[in-house]
Coordinates of C-alpha atoms in Angstrom, one line a residue:
M27 CA -23.5 -29.1 -17.6
A28 CA -25.1 -26.3 -15.0
S29 CA -28.7 -27.9 -14.3
E30 CA -31.6 -25.6 -14.6
E31 CA -32.1 -25.0 -11.2
Q32 CA -28.3 -23.7 -11.2
L33 CA -28.9 -21.7 -14.1
N34 CA -32.0 -19.8 -12.7
G35 CA -30.3 -19.5 -9.4
V36 CA -27.4 -17.6 -11.1
K37 CA -29.9 -15.6 -13.3
G38 CA -32.1 -14.6 -10.2
S39 CA -29.1 -13.5 -8.3
K40 CA -28.2 -10.1 -7.1
V41 CA -24.2 -9.5 -7.4
L42 CA -22.0 -6.5 -6.0
M43 CA -18.6 -6.1 -8.0
V44 CA -16.1 -4.2 -6.2
G45 CA -13.1 -2.9 -8.3
A46 CA -13.2 -2.9 -12.2
G47 CA -9.3 -3.3 -12.4
G48 CA -7.4 -5.8 -13.8
I49 CA -9.4 -8.5 -12.0
G50 CA -12.5 -6.5 -12.2
C51 CA -12.8 -6.3 -16.3
E52 CA -12.1 -10.2 -16.4
L53 CA -14.6 -10.8 -14.0
L54 CA -17.6 -8.7 -15.2
K55 CA -16.8 -10.7 -18.9
T56 CA -16.7 -13.8 -17.0
L57 CA -20.1 -13.1 -14.8
V58 CA -21.9 -12.1 -17.8
L59 CA -21.2 -15.1 -20.0
S60 CA -21.9 -17.5 -17.2
G61 CA -25.4 -16.3 -16.9
F62 CA -25.6 -13.6 -14.4
Q63 CA -28.0 -10.8 -15.1
D64 CA -28.0 -8.3 -12.4
I65 CA -24.5 -6.7 -11.5
H66 CA -23.7 -3.8 -9.6
I67 CA -20.2 -2.4 -9.5
I68 CA -18.4 0.1 -7.2
D69 CA -15.0 1.4 -8.4
M70 CA -13.7 5.4 -7.7
D71 CA -10.9 5.0 -10.1
T72 CA -10.9 6.8 -13.8
I73 CA -8.9 5.0 -16.6
E74 CA -5.2 5.6 -16.9
V75 CA -2.8 4.8 -20.1
S76 CA -0.9 2.5 -18.1
N77 CA -4.4 0.3 -17.6
L78 CA -4.5 -0.7 -21.3
N79 CA -2.6 -3.3 -21.8
R80 CA -4.4 -5.7 -19.4
Q81 CA -7.8 -4.1 -18.5
F82 CA -9.3 -5.1 -22.1
L83 CA -12.7 -3.4 -21.8
F84 CA -10.7 0.0 -22.0
R85 CA -9.3 1.7 -24.9
Q86 CA -7.2 4.8 -25.7
F87 CA -10.1 6.7 -26.0
H88 CA -11.7 5.8 -22.6
V89 CA -8.6 7.5 -20.6
G90 CA -9.8 10.0 -17.7
Q91 CA -13.3 7.9 -17.8
S92 CA -14.9 6.4 -15.0
K93 CA -13.8 2.6 -14.6
A94 CA -17.1 1.3 -13.6
K95 CA -19.1 3.4 -16.4
V96 CA -16.7 2.5 -19.0
A97 CA -17.0 -1.2 -18.2
R98 CA -20.5 -1.4 -18.1
D99 CA -20.6 0.3 -21.5
A100 CA -18.0 -2.2 -22.7
V101 CA -19.8 -5.4 -21.7
L102 CA -23.5 -4.2 -22.9
K103 CA -22.3 -4.1 -26.5
F104 CA -22.2 -8.0 -26.5
R105 CA -25.0 -8.8 -23.7
P106 CA -27.4 -5.8 -24.2
H107 CA -30.1 -7.4 -22.3
I108 CA -28.7 -7.7 -18.7
K109 CA -28.9 -5.2 -16.1
I110 CA -25.6 -3.8 -15.0
T111 CA -25.4 -0.5 -12.4
P112 CA -22.1 1.4 -12.0
Y113 CA -21.1 3.5 -9.0
H114 CA -18.0 5.9 -9.8
A115 CA -17.8 6.4 -6.0
N116 CA -15.7 5.1 -3.0
V117 CA -17.0 1.9 -1.4
K118 CA -16.6 3.8 1.8
D119 CA -18.7 6.2 0.9
P120 CA -21.7 6.7 3.6
D121 CA -24.1 5.5 1.0
F122 CA -22.9 2.0 0.7
N123 CA -23.9 1.2 4.0
V124 CA -25.1 -2.2 5.8
D125 CA -28.4 -1.9 4.2
F126 CA -27.0 -1.4 0.8
F127 CA -25.4 -4.5 1.1
K128 CA -28.0 -6.6 2.6
Q129 CA -29.8 -6.4 -1.0
F130 CA -26.9 -8.4 -2.6
N131 CA -26.6 -12.4 -2.6
V132 CA -22.8 -12.4 -2.9
V133 CA -20.2 -9.8 -2.9
L134 CA -17.2 -10.2 -5.1
N135 CA -13.9 -8.1 -4.2
G136 CA -10.9 -7.2 -6.8
L137 CA -9.8 -4.3 -4.8
D138 CA -6.1 -2.8 -4.5
N139 CA -6.0 -2.2 -0.9
L140 CA -6.0 -3.2 2.6
D141 CA -8.2 -0.5 3.7
A142 CA -10.9 -0.9 1.3
R143 CA -10.7 -4.8 1.9
R144 CA -11.0 -4.5 5.2
H145 CA -13.9 -2.4 5.1
V146 CA -15.9 -4.8 2.7
N147 CA -15.3 -7.6 4.8
R148 CA -17.1 -5.8 7.9
L149 CA -19.9 -4.7 5.8
C150 CA -20.3 -8.3 4.8
L151 CA -20.2 -9.6 8.1
A152 CA -22.6 -7.1 9.4
A153 CA -25.1 -7.5 6.4
D154 CA -24.2 -11.4 6.7
V155 CA -23.5 -11.6 2.8
P156 CA -21.0 -14.0 1.7
L157 CA -18.0 -12.5 0.3
V158 CA -15.3 -14.0 -2.4
E159 CA -12.0 -12.5 -2.1
S160 CA -9.3 -12.3 -4.5
G161 CA -5.6 -11.1 -5.5
T162 CA -3.1 -11.4 -8.1
T163 CA 0.5 -10.4 -8.8
G164 CA 2.5 -11.4 -11.6
F165 CA 1.8 -15.1 -12.0
L166 CA 0.7 -15.6 -8.7
G167 CA -2.9 -15.3 -7.4
Q168 CA -5.8 -16.3 -5.0
V169 CA -9.4 -16.8 -4.3
T170 CA -10.5 -17.1 -0.7
V171 CA -14.5 -17.7 0.1
H172 CA -15.3 -15.7 3.5
V173 CA -18.9 -16.8 5.1
K174 CA -20.0 -15.3 8.1
G175 CA -20.0 -18.3 11.2
K176 CA -18.8 -20.7 8.6
T177 CA -15.2 -19.8 7.4
E178 CA -12.8 -17.4 8.5
C179 CA -13.3 -13.7 7.7
Y180 CA -10.8 -11.6 5.6
E181 CA -9.2 -10.4 9.0
C182 CA -8.9 -13.7 11.1
Q183 CA -5.3 -13.5 10.0
P184 CA -3.3 -10.6 11.0
K185 CA -2.0 -8.7 8.0
P186 CA 2.0 -7.6 8.5
A187 CA 2.5 -3.9 8.7
P188 CA 4.1 -2.3 5.9
K189 CA 7.4 -2.0 6.0
S190 CA 8.8 1.5 7.5
Y191 CA 12.0 2.6 8.5
P192 CA 13.4 4.9 11.1
V193 CA 13.8 8.6 10.3
C194 CA 17.4 8.9 11.4
T195 CA 18.3 6.0 9.0
I196 CA 16.4 8.0 6.0
T197 CA 17.9 11.1 6.9
S198 CA 21.4 10.5 8.1
T199 CA 22.7 6.7 7.8
P200 CA 21.0 5.0 4.4
S201 CA 22.3 1.7 3.4
K202 CA 20.0 0.7 1.0
F203 CA 18.7 2.3 -2.3
V204 CA 15.0 2.0 -1.0
H205 CA 16.3 4.2 1.8
C206 CA 17.2 6.9 -0.9
I207 CA 14.2 6.4 -2.8
V208 CA 12.0 7.1 0.6
W209 CA 14.3 10.3 1.1
A210 CA 14.0 11.4 -2.5
K211 CA 10.1 10.8 -2.3
D212 CA 9.0 11.6 0.9
L213 CA 11.4 14.5 1.9
L214 CA 13.0 16.3 -1.0
F215 CA 10.1 15.8 -3.2
A216 CA 7.8 17.1 -0.6
K217 CA 9.8 19.8 0.4
L218 CA 10.3 21.0 -3.2
F219 CA 6.8 21.0 -4.4
G220 CA 4.2 20.1 -1.7
D221 CA 2.9 21.8 1.3
K222 CA 5.3 24.5 2.4
N223 CA 4.4 24.4 5.6
Q224 CA 4.7 20.7 6.6
E225 CA 7.2 19.4 8.9
N226 CA 10.0 17.8 7.5
D227 CA 13.4 16.2 8.6
L228 CA 15.0 17.7 5.8
N229 CA 17.9 20.5 7.1
V230 CA 16.9 23.7 5.9
R231 CA 19.5 25.9 7.4
S232 CA 22.0 27.0 4.7
S233 CA 25.6 26.9 5.5
D234 CA 25.8 30.8 5.3
A235 CA 23.4 30.7 8.3
A236 CA 24.7 27.6 10.2
G237 CA 26.8 29.5 12.4
S238 CA 24.9 32.6 13.2
S239 CA 22.4 33.5 15.8
E240 CA 19.8 35.2 13.4
P241 CA 16.8 33.0 12.5
A242 CA 17.8 30.9 9.2
E243 CA 15.9 31.4 6.1
D244 CA 14.5 28.1 4.5
V245 CA 16.8 27.4 1.9
F246 CA 14.1 25.7 -0.2
E247 CA 12.5 28.9 -0.7
R248 CA 13.2 30.6 -4.3
K249 CA 14.6 34.0 -3.8
T250 CA 13.4 36.9 -6.0
D251 CA 15.1 37.2 -9.2
E252 CA 16.7 33.9 -8.8
K253 CA 17.4 32.2 -12.0
I254 CA 16.1 28.9 -12.0
E255 CA 19.5 27.3 -12.9
Q256 CA 21.2 28.9 -10.0
Y257 CA 18.2 28.0 -7.4
G258 CA 18.5 24.3 -8.7
R259 CA 22.4 24.4 -8.3
R260 CA 22.0 25.7 -5.0
I261 CA 19.5 23.0 -4.1
F262 CA 21.9 20.5 -5.2
D263 CA 24.9 21.9 -3.5
H264 CA 22.6 22.0 -0.2
V265 CA 21.1 18.5 0.0
F266 CA 24.1 16.4 -1.6
G267 CA 26.9 18.5 -0.3
Y268 CA 26.4 20.6 2.8
N269 CA 24.0 18.5 4.3
I270 CA 26.2 15.3 3.8
E271 CA 29.1 17.1 5.4
V272 CA 26.9 18.0 8.6
A273 CA 26.4 14.4 8.6
L274 CA 30.0 13.7 8.8
S275 CA 30.5 16.0 11.5
N276 CA 29.3 13.6 14.3
E277 CA 32.0 11.4 14.2
E278 CA 30.3 9.0 16.8
T279 CA 27.8 8.1 13.8
W280 CA 30.6 7.0 11.3
K281 CA 32.8 4.7 13.9
N282 CA 31.5 1.4 12.5
R283 CA 29.9 2.7 9.0
N284 CA 31.6 3.7 5.6
R285 CA 31.7 7.7 5.6
P286 CA 29.4 9.0 3.0
K287 CA 31.3 11.7 0.3
P288 CA 29.6 15.0 -0.1
I289 CA 28.8 15.8 -4.1
Y290 CA 28.9 19.5 -5.2
S291 CA 27.3 20.4 -8.7
R292 CA 30.6 21.9 -9.4
D293 CA 32.4 18.6 -8.8
V294 CA 30.0 16.5 -11.2
L295 CA 29.2 19.3 -14.0
S296 CA 31.8 21.9 -13.6
D297 CA 30.6 25.2 -15.1
E298 CA 29.0 23.3 -18.3
L299 CA 25.2 24.0 -18.4
I300 CA 23.0 21.8 -19.2
Q301 CA 22.0 21.8 -23.0
P302 CA 18.1 20.6 -23.7
N303 CA 17.1 19.1 -26.8
G304 CA 14.9 22.5 -27.7
D305 CA 13.9 25.4 -26.1
V306 CA 12.3 24.8 -22.6
E307 CA 10.7 28.1 -22.5
K308 CA 9.0 27.4 -25.8
G309 CA 6.0 25.4 -26.8
T310 CA 2.7 25.2 -25.2
T311 CA 2.1 23.2 -21.6
D312 CA -1.1 21.6 -22.5
D313 CA 0.5 18.1 -22.6
L314 CA 2.0 18.1 -18.9
A315 CA 2.3 14.5 -19.0
S316 CA 4.5 14.3 -21.7
L317 CA 7.2 16.7 -20.0
S318 CA 10.5 14.6 -19.6
A319 CA 13.9 15.4 -18.4
M320 CA 15.7 12.6 -19.5
T321 CA 14.5 13.0 -23.1
S322 CA 15.2 16.9 -22.7
I323 CA 19.0 15.8 -22.3
G324 CA 18.8 13.2 -25.0
L325 CA 18.5 10.1 -22.7
K326 CA 16.3 7.3 -24.2
N327 CA 16.6 3.9 -22.5
P328 CA 14.8 3.8 -19.1
Q329 CA 16.4 0.5 -18.3
E330 CA 20.1 1.6 -18.3
I331 CA 21.6 2.9 -15.6
W332 CA 23.1 6.4 -15.7
S333 CA 26.2 8.1 -14.7
L334 CA 26.7 10.3 -11.7
K335 CA 27.0 13.2 -14.1
E336 CA 23.8 11.9 -16.0
N337 CA 21.9 11.7 -12.9
S338 CA 22.8 15.3 -11.9
K339 CA 21.4 16.6 -15.3
V340 CA 18.2 14.9 -15.0
F341 CA 17.9 16.4 -11.5
L342 CA 18.6 20.1 -12.6
E343 CA 16.6 19.6 -15.5
A344 CA 13.6 18.3 -13.7
L345 CA 14.0 20.4 -11.1
K346 CA 13.9 23.4 -14.1
L347 CA 10.6 21.8 -16.0
F348 CA 8.7 21.9 -12.9
F349 CA 9.2 25.7 -11.9
V350 CA 9.2 26.5 -15.8
K351 CA 6.1 24.4 -17.1
R352 CA 4.5 23.3 -13.7
E353 CA 4.9 26.4 -11.5
K354 CA 1.0 26.4 -10.5
D355 CA 1.0 23.1 -9.4
I356 CA 4.0 23.8 -7.0
G357 CA 2.8 23.8 -3.6
N358 CA 0.1 20.8 -4.0
L359 CA 2.3 18.3 -5.4
S360 CA 2.6 14.8 -3.9
F361 CA 4.4 12.1 -5.5
D362 CA 2.5 10.1 -8.1
K363 CA 4.1 6.9 -9.8
D364 CA 2.1 8.1 -13.1
D365 CA 3.5 11.4 -13.1
Q366 CA 7.2 10.8 -15.3
L367 CA 8.7 13.9 -14.6
A368 CA 8.1 13.0 -10.8
V369 CA 9.6 9.8 -11.0
E370 CA 12.6 11.0 -13.2
L371 CA 13.6 13.7 -10.2
V372 CA 13.2 10.8 -7.6
T373 CA 15.2 8.7 -9.6
A374 CA 17.9 11.1 -10.1
A375 CA 17.7 12.4 -6.5
A376 CA 18.0 8.9 -4.8
N377 CA 20.8 7.7 -7.4
I378 CA 23.2 11.0 -6.4
R379 CA 22.3 10.0 -2.9
A380 CA 23.2 6.2 -3.4
A381 CA 26.4 7.1 -4.9
S382 CA 27.4 9.6 -1.9
F383 CA 26.9 6.7 0.3
G384 CA 28.6 4.0 -1.3
I385 CA 25.3 2.4 -2.7
P386 CA 24.7 0.6 -5.8
L387 CA 22.6 2.9 -8.6
H388 CA 19.3 2.0 -10.2
S389 CA 17.7 2.6 -13.8
L390 CA 14.7 4.8 -14.2
F391 CA 12.5 1.5 -14.6
E392 CA 14.2 0.2 -11.4
A393 CA 13.7 3.0 -9.3
K394 CA 10.0 3.8 -10.8
G395 CA 9.3 0.0 -9.2
I396 CA 10.3 0.8 -5.9
A397 CA 9.0 4.5 -5.4
G398 CA 5.5 3.3 -6.9
N399 CA 6.1 -0.4 -5.1
I400 CA 4.8 -2.1 -8.4
V401 CA 5.4 -5.8 -9.7
H402 CA 3.9 -5.9 -13.0
A403 CA 0.6 -7.7 -13.7
V404 CA 0.0 -10.6 -16.2
A405 CA -3.5 -10.7 -17.7
T406 CA -3.4 -14.4 -17.8
T407 CA -3.8 -14.7 -14.4
N408 CA -6.3 -12.0 -13.9
A409 CA -8.4 -14.2 -16.3
V410 CA -7.6 -17.2 -14.3
I411 CA -8.8 -15.7 -10.8
A412 CA -11.8 -14.3 -12.4
G413 CA -13.0 -17.7 -13.3
L414 CA -12.1 -19.1 -9.8
I415 CA -14.1 -16.2 -8.4
V416 CA -17.1 -17.2 -10.5
I417 CA -16.9 -20.7 -9.9
E418 CA -17.0 -19.9 -6.0
A419 CA -20.0 -17.5 -6.3
I420 CA -22.1 -20.2 -7.8
K421 CA -21.2 -22.4 -5.3
V422 CA -22.2 -19.7 -2.6
L423 CA -25.5 -19.1 -4.3
Q424 CA -26.4 -22.8 -4.2
R425 CA -25.1 -22.9 -0.8
D426 CA -23.0 -25.6 -1.4
A427 CA -20.6 -25.3 1.7
S428 CA -19.1 -28.5 1.4
N429 CA -17.3 -27.6 -1.7
Y430 CA -16.2 -24.3 -0.9
R431 CA -12.2 -23.8 -2.0
M432 CA -9.6 -21.2 -1.3
T433 CA -7.8 -21.5 -4.6
Y434 CA -4.1 -20.4 -5.1
C435 CA -2.4 -20.1 -8.4
L436 CA 1.1 -20.9 -8.4
E437 CA 3.9 -19.7 -10.1
H438 CA 6.1 -23.5 -10.3
P439 CA 4.0 -26.9 -10.4
S440 CA 3.5 -28.3 -6.8
R441 CA 2.4 -31.9 -7.1
K442 CA 1.8 -31.3 -10.4
M443 CA -0.6 -28.5 -9.9
L444 CA -0.5 -25.0 -10.8
L445 CA -4.1 -24.4 -9.1
M446 CA -3.8 -25.6 -5.4
P447 CA -7.4 -25.8 -4.0
V448 CA -8.0 -26.2 -0.1
E449 CA -10.8 -26.1 2.0
P450 CA -11.5 -23.1 4.1
F451 CA -10.6 -22.5 7.5
E452 CA -13.0 -22.1 10.3
P453 CA -13.3 -18.7 11.9
N454 CA -10.5 -17.6 14.3
K455 CA -11.6 -17.2 17.9
S456 CA -9.3 -14.9 18.5
C457 CA -10.2 -12.7 16.1
Y458 CA -11.6 -8.9 17.2
V459 CA -13.7 -8.3 13.7
C460 CA -15.7 -11.6 13.6
S461 CA -15.4 -13.3 17.1
E462 CA -15.4 -9.7 19.3
T463 CA -12.4 -10.8 21.1
P464 CA -11.0 -8.1 23.1
L465 CA -7.6 -6.4 22.2
S466 CA -4.8 -5.3 25.0
L467 CA -3.1 -2.0 24.0
E468 CA 0.3 -0.9 25.9
I469 CA 0.8 2.8 26.3
N470 CA 1.9 5.7 28.0
T471 CA -1.4 7.5 29.0
H472 CA 0.7 10.4 30.8
R473 CA 2.3 11.4 27.5
S474 CA 0.0 10.1 24.3
K475 CA -2.8 12.0 23.2
L476 CA -6.2 10.9 22.3
R477 CA -5.2 11.9 18.7
D478 CA -2.7 9.7 18.7
F479 CA -4.6 6.9 20.0
V480 CA -7.3 7.7 17.2
E481 CA -5.0 8.2 14.4
K482 CA -2.4 5.3 15.1
I483 CA -4.3 2.5 16.4
V484 CA -8.5 3.2 15.7
K485 CA -7.8 4.4 12.1
A486 CA -4.6 3.0 11.0
K487 CA -4.5 -0.4 13.0
L488 CA -8.1 -1.1 13.2
G489 CA -9.4 0.6 9.9
M490 CA -12.4 2.3 11.4
N491 CA -13.8 5.2 9.4
F492 CA -16.4 6.6 11.4
P493 CA -15.0 6.0 15.1
L494 CA -16.7 6.3 18.4
I495 CA -14.8 5.9 21.5
M496 CA -16.4 5.2 25.1
H497 CA -15.2 5.2 28.7
G498 CA -17.9 3.1 30.5
S499 CA -21.2 5.5 29.9
A500 CA -18.4 8.3 28.8
L501 CA -18.4 9.5 25.0
L502 CA -14.7 10.5 24.6
Y503 CA -15.0 11.2 20.8
E504 CA -17.2 10.8 17.9
V505 CA -17.4 11.9 14.3
G506 CA -20.6 12.2 12.3
D507 CA -22.3 15.1 10.4
D508 CA -25.3 15.5 12.6
L509 CA -23.1 16.6 15.6
D510 CA -23.8 20.5 16.9
E511 CA -21.2 22.7 17.2
D512 CA -20.7 22.5 20.6
M513 CA -19.7 18.7 20.4
V514 CA -17.6 19.2 17.3
A515 CA -15.6 21.5 19.7
N516 CA -16.0 19.3 22.9
Y517 CA -14.4 16.4 20.8
A518 CA -12.0 18.4 18.9
A519 CA -10.4 19.9 22.6
N520 CA -10.7 16.1 23.7
L521 CA -7.9 15.0 20.6
E522 CA -5.4 17.5 22.3
K523 CA -5.5 15.9 25.7
V524 CA -3.2 13.3 26.9
L525 CA -5.2 10.0 28.2
S526 CA -4.7 10.6 31.6
E527 CA -6.3 14.1 31.6
L528 CA -9.6 13.3 29.5
P529 CA -13.0 14.3 31.2
S530 CA -13.2 10.5 32.2
P531 CA -9.3 9.7 32.7
V532 CA -7.9 6.7 30.7
K533 CA -5.1 5.0 32.8
N534 CA -3.8 1.4 33.2
G535 CA -6.8 -1.2 33.5
T536 CA -9.3 0.9 31.7
I537 CA -11.3 -0.6 29.2
L538 CA -12.2 1.6 26.1
T539 CA -15.0 0.5 23.5
V540 CA -14.3 1.2 20.1
E541 CA -17.2 1.0 17.7
D542 CA -17.9 2.1 13.7
L543 CA -21.2 2.7 13.3
Q544 CA -21.4 2.5 9.3
Q545 CA -19.1 -1.0 9.5
E546 CA -21.5 -2.1 12.8
L547 CA -18.4 -3.2 14.5
V548 CA -17.2 -3.1 18.1
C549 CA -14.3 -3.6 20.0
N550 CA -13.1 -3.4 23.4
I551 CA -9.6 -2.1 23.7
N552 CA -7.6 -3.1 27.6
I553 CA -5.7 -0.3 28.3
K554 CA -2.2 -1.0 29.9
H555 CA 0.5 1.9 31.2
R556 CA 3.6 1.6 30.1
E557 CA 6.4 4.0 30.7
E558 CA 9.3 3.6 27.8
F559 CA 9.3 2.3 24.1
D560 CA 11.9 1.6 21.9
E561 CA 12.0 4.0 18.8
E562 CA 13.5 1.4 16.7
K563 CA 11.1 -1.4 16.8
E564 CA 8.0 0.5 18.1
P565 CA 8.0 4.1 16.6
D566 CA 4.4 4.6 17.4
G567 CA 5.1 4.4 21.2
M568 CA 2.3 2.1 21.4
L569 CA 1.9 -2.1 21.1
L570 CA -1.6 -3.2 20.0
S571 CA -2.1 -7.1 20.9
G572 CA -4.6 -10.0 21.7
W573 CA -5.4 -10.2 17.8
T574 CA -3.3 -13.2 16.8
Q575 CA -3.2 -16.1 14.4
A576 CA -2.8 -19.8 16.1
T577 CA 0.6 -20.3 17.4
Q578 CA 2.5 -23.1 15.6
P579 CA 5.6 -25.3 17.0
E580 CA 8.9 -24.5 15.5
N581 CA 10.7 -26.3 12.9
E582 CA 14.3 -26.5 13.6
N583 CA 14.9 -28.3 9.8
A584 CA 12.6 -25.6 7.8
K585 CA 14.5 -23.3 5.7
S586 CA 13.5 -20.9 3.2
V587 CA 14.0 -20.4 -0.7
G588 CA 14.5 -17.1 -2.4
N589 CA 12.3 -15.8 -5.1
G590 CA 13.1 -17.2 -8.3
E591 CA 14.1 -20.7 -7.2
S592 CA 12.1 -23.4 -7.9
A593 CA 10.5 -25.7 -4.9
S594 CA 8.4 -27.5 -6.5
D595 CA 10.4 -30.7 -5.9
A596 CA 9.4 -30.7 -2.3
S597 CA 6.5 -29.6 0.1
H598 CA 6.5 -25.8 0.9
V599 CA 4.1 -23.5 1.7
V600 CA 3.1 -20.4 -0.7
A601 CA 2.4 -17.0 1.2
V602 CA 0.2 -14.8 -0.6
E603 CA 0.0 -11.5 0.6
L604 CA -2.8 -8.9 -0.7
E605 CA -2.2 -5.5 -1.2
E606 CA 0.2 -2.6 -0.3
N607 CA 0.4 -3.8 3.1
N608 CA -1.1 -7.0 3.5
E609 CA -2.6 -10.3 3.7
I610 CA -0.8 -13.2 4.0
V611 CA -2.4 -16.7 3.3
E612 CA -0.4 -19.9 2.9
V613 CA -0.9 -23.0 1.2
P614 CA 0.8 -26.5 2.4
A615 CA 1.1 -28.2 -0.7
E616 CA 1.1 -31.4 1.5
I617 CA -2.4 -30.9 2.2
P618 CA -4.8 -32.6 -0.3
A619 CA -7.5 -30.8 -1.4
A620 CA -10.0 -33.2 0.1
K621 CA -8.8 -32.6 3.6
K622 CA -10.6 -30.3 5.9
R623 CA -8.5 -27.7 7.8
K624 CA -10.1 -27.1 10.8
S625 CA -9.1 -24.5 13.6
S626 CA -7.3 -27.3 15.3
D627 CA -5.4 -28.0 12.2
L628 CA -3.6 -24.7 12.6
L629 CA -1.1 -26.2 15.2
E630 CA -0.1 -28.0 12.7
D631 CA 0.6 -25.5 9.6
P632 CA 3.6 -23.7 9.6
R633 CA 2.9 -19.8 9.4
S634 CA 6.1 -17.9 10.1
S635 CA 9.4 -17.6 8.8
I636 CA 8.3 -15.7 5.4
T637 CA 11.0 -14.7 2.8
R638 CA 9.9 -11.5 1.4
I639 CA 11.1 -9.9 -2.2
P640 CA 13.4 -7.1 -1.3
E641 CA 13.2 -3.8 -2.8
T642 CA 14.9 -4.8 -6.4
N643 CA 13.1 -5.0 -9.6
Y644 CA 11.1 -8.1 -9.9
N645 CA 13.3 -9.9 -12.2
K646 CA 16.8 -8.9 -11.1
K647 CA 18.6 -11.4 -9.1
V648 CA 17.2 -12.0 -5.5
E649 CA 19.5 -10.1 -2.9
E650 CA 20.6 -11.8 0.4
L651 CA 18.0 -10.7 3.0
D652 CA 19.1 -9.2 6.4
E653 CA 17.2 -11.2 9.1
D654 CA 14.6 -8.6 9.4
D655 CA 14.2 -7.4 5.9
E656 CA 10.7 -7.2 5.2
D657 CA 10.6 -4.3 2.2
L658 CA 7.2 -4.7 0.8
V659 CA 6.8 -5.2 -3.2
M660 CA 3.7 -4.2 -4.7
L661 CA 1.6 -4.8 -7.6
D662 CA 1.2 -2.2 -10.6
D663 CA -2.2 -0.3 -10.1
D664 CA -4.7 -3.2 -9.3
E665 CA -3.5 -6.0 -6.7
V666 CA -0.9 -6.2 -4.7
L667 CA 1.0 -9.0 -2.3
E668 CA 4.0 -10.4 -1.0
I669 CA 5.2 -13.7 -1.7
G670 CA 7.3 -16.0 0.4
K671 CA 8.3 -19.7 0.5
R672 CA 9.4 -22.1 3.1
I673 CA 10.7 -25.4 2.9
K674 CA 9.2 -28.1 5.5
S675 CA 11.2 -31.2 6.7
Q676 CA 9.9 -34.2 5.0

């Protein structure tokens, strides 16, 4: 039973909650029922139909409205006297700066992406406000506590980079269904319906122009007065037929690979026309979300695997529906997993390409999971994790540091426990965020531009939003609304210069200082010139290092357990990654909750050899992984993580 002092501490606290989705709905409910009376909520999302199966504060009539505002209104119905302040905004907006964070006693995260998590972590460090982080996927989840100077920060352990694929693999030699999905989603869909001026690795030359010296017209451009059926078949024949023949012309490529088979529409559909169920030309376009190619041609079950003929029909029908019903959107579309028609077209295109390369076909349900990085959420897990967040928040408010716990929710019992509490790690002394450890960057200073450094390192790797880059006292780059036109033009010019030709040249041995004023984060980067990079292993043409976790001795007796197998009868490590990209935290079952895990203990803990879920549907039998197979599986809509298990020798 809570004491009077504890209850007063809870009632008098001011809490910031970031995220009002799967975890957020449960968390807000638990907070108000636990006595918290001053809660602020930030969430930039609006409610979608797919949220309603687990985000219980929302109803059908709320679809399209702000999550933060609707959550507030729903809770006030049963706790009308508390204060809840909603913000329908991005937590990275300038208004939510360090001074804003300083007004809170604790920050509680229920986010769905790495970028926002890192941003909140840095603001909490700068404001010296404790952070309680969380995430779930299926039956797995975790809650971690981050207090400046006492525990590791969210970024003390490096996050694995999202899986990327070489362009040549995607365009020429796919070997997995995920390669076909990436091709269909990021190349074909983008070329058909996205910005026509964007660079694209699809071959856009037609077979008629292949041998001509005349400039070739873009085959994806629909000709004047060309019927949509003719256009669809022309696109089909080009991408699934002619482009495959072009690829086959390079004999060297197929010496040790299975040769693909070109597929033309006449071979699959003969001269028959697709007969839709109803007249596509008629009817209103008000409910664009209900457009469905599979329904139009009479297919009903999204979990059935379509034949090659059915995939071809779906592809042509989806293409037709886009041009007939959504022509105004063409040129501005990007793939959205909640866009039924887009998912159908991508599924059909990926399956046709898979058939060409001898890759097993997948159902619409499976393909959507791969294309949208989906693992379906479990509402009960969200509720358990929300309760654990509140427990840790109360400890933080009481400054009960000795009882802080990182708690992991497991799918299978380990040591007869489904909830595994472990004392937090101490700060990682090599962390560039909370320990300000310098980083090292290998880069070709004679070829790489400042723009490459800003986009690929400062923003993508370091997560800075408003960077300032200095070489000694020379300011090379800065962003901000208060810059005059001459400064903006000067920095824009610098972006297009190679590093060695900047006004203050960057070369081997240069130390660059990178700062984000909003996050109040400063990082020093030692530049090392390097001539060549491996295009397959180092596609960015640069290598950032120096930000590492403690190394561990190899365990020759260790072995991995695939997802779906129970490891409850052995000592093991559960790795949980939070977000599209991103955190792996491992919990050795053999360490009792009462044992303090200090920095020195990290040398004893296995933090490698993670077995990951491949790109199959989560409830299918897991395929055997290649040595370097690191395909990422993410949560539907709210939280994302990666799961792995490793057996330790007993």
